[in-house]
mmCIF file of C-alpha atoms and ligand atoms in Angstrom:
data_model
loop_
_atom_site.group_PDB
_atom_site.id
_atom_site.type_symbol
_atom_site.label_atom_id
_atom_site.label_comp_id
_atom_site.label_asym_id
_atom_site.label_seq_id
_atom_site.Cartn_x
_atom_site.Cartn_y
_atom_site.Cartn_z
ATOM 1 C CA MET A 806 8.366 -1.050 6.255
ATOM 2 C CA LEU A 807 8.523 -2.376 2.713
ATOM 3 C CA VAL A 808 11.871 -3.330 1.196
ATOM 4 C CA ASP A 809 12.101 -2.389 -2.503
ATOM 5 C CA THR A 810 9.225 -2.166 -4.938
ATOM 6 C CA GLY A 811 9.679 -4.784 -7.655
ATOM 7 C CA LEU A 812 9.461 -4.668 -11.428
ATOM 8 C CA ALA A 813 7.051 -2.263 -13.086
ATOM 9 C CA SER A 814 5.958 -5.030 -15.462
ATOM 10 C CA LEU A 815 4.626 -6.984 -12.460
ATOM 11 C CA SER A 816 2.861 -3.960 -11.038
ATOM 12 C CA GLY A 817 -0.699 -5.287 -10.746
ATOM 13 C CA ASP A 818 0.339 -8.502 -9.062
ATOM 14 C CA PHE A 819 2.819 -6.773 -6.756
ATOM 15 C CA ILE A 820 0.500 -4.035 -5.501
ATOM 16 C CA GLY A 821 -2.411 -6.493 -5.195
ATOM 17 C CA ARG A 822 -0.377 -8.876 -3.039
ATOM 18 C CA LEU A 823 0.882 -6.019 -0.919
ATOM 19 C CA GLU A 824 -2.649 -4.725 -0.324
ATOM 20 C CA ALA A 825 -3.659 -8.213 0.757
ATOM 21 C CA GLU A 826 -0.980 -8.029 3.483
ATOM 22 C CA LEU A 827 -1.501 -4.526 4.813
ATOM 23 C CA ASP A 828 -3.471 -1.322 4.505
ATOM 24 C CA LEU A 829 -1.232 0.886 2.354
ATOM 25 C CA GLU A 830 -2.283 3.905 4.456
ATOM 26 C CA ASP A 831 -0.299 2.242 7.270
ATOM 27 C CA LEU A 832 2.894 1.870 5.228
ATOM 28 C CA ARG A 833 5.391 4.337 6.717
ATOM 29 C CA TRP A 834 8.719 3.371 5.176
ATOM 30 C CA ILE A 835 10.043 2.023 1.892
ATOM 31 C CA TRP A 836 13.663 0.915 2.152
ATOM 32 C CA LEU A 837 15.097 1.380 -1.322
ATOM 33 C CA SER A 838 18.219 -0.743 -1.667
ATOM 34 C CA HIS A 839 19.301 0.701 -5.018
ATOM 35 C CA THR A 840 17.762 2.208 -8.112
ATOM 36 C CA ASP A 841 17.796 -0.755 -10.527
ATOM 37 C CA ALA A 842 14.568 -1.260 -12.484
ATOM 38 C CA ASP A 843 13.662 -4.450 -10.624
ATOM 39 C CA HIS A 844 13.849 -2.660 -7.247
ATOM 40 C CA ILE A 845 12.371 0.733 -8.062
ATOM 41 C CA GLY A 846 9.793 -0.230 -10.692
ATOM 42 C CA ASN A 847 6.643 0.425 -8.649
ATOM 43 C CA LEU A 848 7.921 3.292 -6.507
ATOM 44 C CA ASN A 849 5.824 6.051 -8.074
ATOM 45 C CA ARG A 850 2.670 3.931 -7.946
ATOM 46 C CA LEU A 851 3.325 3.083 -4.316
ATOM 47 C CA LEU A 852 3.927 6.692 -3.340
ATOM 48 C CA SER A 853 0.455 7.451 -4.702
ATOM 49 C CA ALA A 854 -1.168 4.430 -3.077
ATOM 50 C CA ALA A 855 0.662 4.821 0.262
ATOM 51 C CA PRO A 856 0.390 8.530 1.128
ATOM 52 C CA ASN A 857 2.173 8.208 4.480
ATOM 53 C CA ALA A 858 5.229 6.354 3.202
ATOM 54 C CA GLN A 859 8.707 7.870 3.132
ATOM 55 C CA VAL A 860 11.531 6.476 1.020
ATOM 56 C CA ILE A 861 14.782 5.543 2.749
ATOM 57 C CA THR A 862 17.798 6.013 0.523
ATOM 58 C CA ASN A 863 21.176 7.748 0.506
ATOM 59 C CA PHE A 864 22.711 10.727 -1.292
ATOM 60 C CA LEU A 865 23.592 8.860 -4.481
ATOM 61 C CA GLY A 866 20.266 7.009 -4.528
ATOM 62 C CA ALA A 867 18.423 10.331 -4.282
ATOM 63 C CA GLY A 868 20.539 11.804 -7.087
ATOM 64 C CA LYS A 869 19.899 8.883 -9.408
ATOM 65 C CA MET A 870 16.157 8.971 -8.678
ATOM 66 C CA GLY A 871 16.177 12.666 -9.505
ATOM 67 C CA MET A 872 17.851 12.001 -12.851
ATOM 68 C CA MET A 873 15.306 9.288 -13.638
ATOM 69 C CA GLY A 874 12.332 11.363 -12.543
ATOM 70 C CA VAL A 875 11.314 8.681 -10.035
ATOM 71 C CA GLY A 876 10.157 9.328 -6.467
ATOM 72 C CA ALA A 877 9.431 12.609 -4.739
ATOM 73 C CA ALA A 878 12.219 14.678 -3.133
ATOM 74 C CA GLU A 879 10.007 15.796 -0.222
ATOM 75 C CA ARG A 880 9.313 12.185 0.714
ATOM 76 C CA LEU A 881 12.924 11.016 0.908
ATOM 77 C CA ARG A 882 14.625 10.110 4.171
ATOM 78 C CA LEU A 883 18.345 10.334 3.391
ATOM 79 C CA LEU A 884 20.623 8.216 5.552
ATOM 80 C CA GLU A 885 24.062 9.541 6.377
ATOM 81 C CA PRO A 886 26.961 7.061 6.079
ATOM 82 C CA GLY A 887 26.919 4.864 9.163
ATOM 83 C CA GLU A 888 23.643 6.267 10.473
ATOM 84 C CA VAL A 889 21.475 3.755 12.352
ATOM 85 C CA LEU A 890 17.756 4.126 11.608
ATOM 86 C CA GLU A 891 15.132 3.254 14.175
ATOM 87 C CA VAL A 892 11.896 1.960 12.661
ATOM 88 C CA SER A 893 9.101 0.885 15.006
ATOM 89 C CA GLY A 894 11.624 0.098 17.730
ATOM 90 C CA ARG A 895 13.929 -1.849 15.396
ATOM 91 C CA ARG A 896 17.474 -0.631 14.893
ATOM 92 C CA LEU A 897 18.544 -0.926 11.258
ATOM 93 C CA HIS A 898 22.297 -0.715 10.671
ATOM 94 C CA GLN A 899 23.397 0.017 7.116
ATOM 95 C CA VAL A 900 25.362 -2.801 5.517
ATOM 96 C CA ARG A 901 27.299 -2.664 2.266
ATOM 97 C CA PRO A 902 27.031 -6.169 0.793
ATOM 98 C CA PRO A 903 30.199 -7.976 -0.344
ATOM 99 C CA TYR A 904 29.137 -7.488 -3.974
ATOM 100 C CA TYR A 905 26.554 -5.368 -5.742
ATOM 101 C CA ASP A 906 25.794 -3.793 -9.103
ATOM 102 C CA ALA A 907 25.035 -0.179 -8.168
ATOM 103 C CA PRO A 908 27.204 2.062 -5.965
ATOM 104 C CA GLU A 909 24.266 3.417 -3.912
ATOM 105 C CA THR A 910 23.491 -0.111 -2.733
ATOM 106 C CA MET A 911 22.424 -0.153 0.895
ATOM 107 C CA GLY A 912 21.459 -3.258 2.837
ATOM 108 C CA PHE A 913 20.761 -3.486 6.554
ATOM 109 C CA LEU A 914 21.113 -5.562 9.676
ATOM 110 C CA ASP A 915 18.185 -5.557 12.100
ATOM 111 C CA SER A 916 20.318 -6.017 15.183
ATOM 112 C CA ASP A 917 17.444 -7.116 17.444
ATOM 113 C CA GLU A 918 15.918 -9.748 15.177
ATOM 114 C CA ARG A 919 19.321 -10.539 13.582
ATOM 115 C CA VAL A 920 17.894 -10.239 10.089
ATOM 116 C CA LEU A 921 20.400 -9.286 7.381
ATOM 117 C CA PHE A 922 19.298 -7.886 4.013
ATOM 118 C CA THR A 923 22.072 -8.259 1.451
ATOM 119 C CA VAL A 924 20.329 -6.645 -1.561
ATOM 120 C CA ASP A 925 21.528 -8.395 -4.758
ATOM 121 C CA ALA A 926 24.332 -10.329 -3.031
ATOM 122 C CA PHE A 927 23.597 -14.038 -2.563
ATOM 123 C CA GLY A 928 21.049 -13.965 -5.343
ATOM 124 C CA ALA A 929 20.985 -17.133 -7.426
ATOM 125 C CA LEU A 930 19.879 -18.242 -10.866
ATOM 126 C CA LEU A 931 17.619 -21.219 -10.143
ATOM 127 C CA PRO A 932 15.878 -23.568 -12.586
ATOM 128 C CA GLY A 933 12.388 -22.758 -11.252
ATOM 129 C CA MET A 934 10.321 -21.059 -8.571
ATOM 130 C CA VAL A 935 11.129 -22.126 -5.016
ATOM 131 C CA GLY A 936 9.400 -21.103 -1.799
ATOM 132 C CA ASP A 937 12.064 -22.346 0.586
ATOM 133 C CA ILE A 938 15.802 -22.471 0.135
ATOM 134 C CA ALA A 939 15.814 -25.906 1.762
ATOM 135 C CA GLU A 940 14.165 -27.227 -1.427
ATOM 136 C CA VAL A 941 17.244 -26.318 -3.484
ATOM 137 C CA PRO A 942 19.903 -29.053 -3.784
ATOM 138 C CA ALA A 943 23.343 -27.873 -2.613
ATOM 139 C CA ALA A 944 24.972 -28.234 -6.049
ATOM 140 C CA THR A 945 22.125 -26.275 -7.698
ATOM 141 C CA LEU A 946 22.417 -23.516 -5.113
ATOM 142 C CA ARG A 947 26.168 -23.294 -5.591
ATOM 143 C CA GLU A 948 25.902 -23.177 -9.365
ATOM 144 C CA GLY A 949 23.088 -20.614 -9.155
ATOM 145 C CA LEU A 950 24.922 -18.341 -6.725
ATOM 146 C CA VAL A 951 28.172 -18.397 -8.667
ATOM 147 C CA GLY A 952 26.326 -17.875 -11.952
ATOM 148 C CA TRP A 953 24.415 -14.863 -10.608
ATOM 149 C CA SER A 954 27.416 -13.254 -8.947
ATOM 150 C CA SER A 955 29.577 -13.652 -12.059
ATOM 151 C CA ILE A 956 26.953 -11.792 -14.093
ATOM 152 C CA ASP A 957 25.850 -9.178 -11.540
ATOM 153 C CA ALA A 958 29.318 -8.392 -10.136
ATOM 154 C CA PRO A 959 31.907 -9.569 -12.689
ATOM 155 C CA TRP A 960 34.600 -7.641 -10.791
ATOM 156 C CA LEU A 961 34.463 -10.306 -8.067
ATOM 157 C CA ALA A 962 36.762 -12.428 -10.227
ATOM 158 C CA HIS A 963 39.427 -9.675 -10.034
ATOM 159 C CA MET A 964 39.090 -8.999 -6.326
ATOM 160 C CA ASP A 965 41.892 -9.869 -3.963
ATOM 161 C CA GLY A 966 40.873 -13.225 -2.534
ATOM 162 C CA MET A 967 42.126 -12.522 0.987
ATOM 163 C CA ALA A 968 40.302 -9.188 1.082
ATOM 164 C CA LEU A 969 37.092 -10.891 -0.025
ATOM 165 C CA ALA A 970 37.552 -13.625 2.556
ATOM 166 C CA ALA A 971 37.904 -10.961 5.284
ATOM 167 C CA ILE A 972 34.639 -9.318 4.180
ATOM 168 C CA LEU A 973 32.854 -12.673 4.175
ATOM 169 C CA ASN A 974 34.267 -13.479 7.627
ATOM 170 C CA HIS A 975 32.890 -10.185 8.883
ATOM 171 C CA LEU A 976 29.435 -11.151 7.599
ATOM 172 C CA ASN A 977 29.721 -14.513 9.356
ATOM 173 C CA ASP A 978 30.619 -12.650 12.569
ATOM 174 C CA LEU A 979 27.335 -10.725 12.337
ATOM 175 C CA ALA A 980 25.723 -14.151 12.794
ATOM 176 C CA PRO A 981 22.383 -13.300 11.178
ATOM 177 C CA ALA A 982 19.575 -15.746 11.948
ATOM 178 C CA HIS A 983 17.918 -14.962 8.626
ATOM 179 C CA VAL A 984 19.399 -13.637 5.400
ATOM 180 C CA LEU A 985 17.197 -11.804 2.919
ATOM 181 C CA SER A 986 18.418 -11.328 -0.622
ATOM 182 C CA GLY A 987 16.477 -9.593 -3.357
ATOM 183 C CA HIS A 988 16.944 -12.680 -5.504
ATOM 184 C CA LEU A 989 16.792 -15.736 -3.223
ATOM 185 C CA PRO A 990 14.252 -17.180 -0.792
ATOM 186 C CA VAL A 991 14.933 -16.445 2.891
ATOM 187 C CA ALA A 992 18.032 -18.299 4.113
ATOM 188 C CA ARG A 993 18.608 -19.418 7.688
ATOM 189 C CA GLY A 994 22.113 -18.354 8.685
ATOM 190 C CA ILE A 995 24.781 -17.074 6.350
ATOM 191 C CA ASP A 996 27.740 -19.457 6.611
ATOM 192 C CA GLY A 997 26.545 -21.667 3.752
ATOM 193 C CA LEU A 998 26.170 -18.691 1.414
ATOM 194 C CA THR A 999 29.482 -17.046 2.291
ATOM 195 C CA GLY A 1000 31.164 -20.454 2.001
ATOM 196 C CA ILE A 1001 30.024 -20.790 -1.612
ATOM 197 C CA ILE A 1002 31.330 -17.337 -2.562
ATOM 198 C CA ARG A 1003 34.555 -17.888 -0.640
ATOM 199 C CA SER A 1004 35.251 -21.157 -2.412
ATOM 200 C CA ALA A 1005 34.442 -19.619 -5.801
ATOM 201 C CA TYR A 1006 36.460 -16.390 -5.500
ATOM 202 C CA GLY A 1007 38.254 -16.195 -2.177
ATOM 203 C CA ARG A 1008 41.581 -17.539 -1.039
ATOM 204 C CA GLY A 1009 40.793 -17.711 2.659
ATOM 205 C CA THR A 1010 41.199 -20.737 4.857
ATOM 206 C CA SER A 1011 38.536 -23.163 6.121
ATOM 207 C CA ASP A 1012 36.048 -24.278 3.499
ATOM 208 C CA ALA A 1013 37.937 -22.466 0.724
ATOM 209 C CA VAL A 1014 39.683 -25.777 0.104
ATOM 210 C CA GLY A 1015 37.341 -28.084 -1.785
ATOM 211 C CA PRO A 1016 38.124 -31.375 -3.562
ATOM 212 C CA GLU A 1017 39.076 -29.607 -6.779
ATOM 213 C CA HIS A 1018 41.647 -27.495 -4.921
ATOM 214 C CA ILE A 1019 43.112 -30.541 -3.215
ATOM 215 C CA ALA A 1020 43.497 -32.285 -6.588
ATOM 216 C CA HIS A 1021 45.187 -29.163 -7.958
ATOM 217 C CA ILE A 1022 47.589 -28.967 -5.009
ATOM 218 C CA GLU A 1023 48.389 -32.687 -5.219
ATOM 219 C CA ALA A 1024 49.133 -32.306 -8.935
ATOM 220 C CA ALA A 1025 51.363 -29.298 -8.249
ATOM 221 C CA ILE A 1026 53.451 -30.987 -5.556
ATOM 222 C CA GLY A 1027 53.673 -34.236 -7.519
HETATM 223 FE FE1 FE2 B 497 20.669 -4.577 -8.883
#
């Protein structure tokens, strides 16, 4: 299964790297998280190059692809809300990330391997290419995550902080071993990522209270 198809402008590099990893005749599934240009850009090329692949999406994703003239209706596998998809013995549970930029957005939890795909959520603007998230200093990661989320999901700033904290707690409870984002290297565990978003936007307990909050509270109570 391939997750998303990258930017059309990077087509040659993307398809070449993919062919180096697998025989495209063997590709059976393409999980399409949403229909933004950087996720759907090579879909038509891949459907030609991978004749046995079906595209996993939902009702709205299929509708938007139809309007854009992308994909092929007979090769769509539409997931119903809440449906669990079995792929090569793996059970993929649909997950709506805590923030996103397109309403058809559909991530997943592989409940056996405990791999969580959060689509655009937990993406970060970073100063350069990194292969491993461990290479990114904590302050850079925080700044990058908050910067990305404020651009990609500006409504986060208007969201009820307690409601957001509850959603982030739920993600922590899923206890994923690995977190895949479309815009961040693979992360081990999720608590560090949810903690950053919670402290930036949420009003929950635990690590929501950072030094700047303590200074604010001390100033307020005199
Ligand atoms: Fe997006």
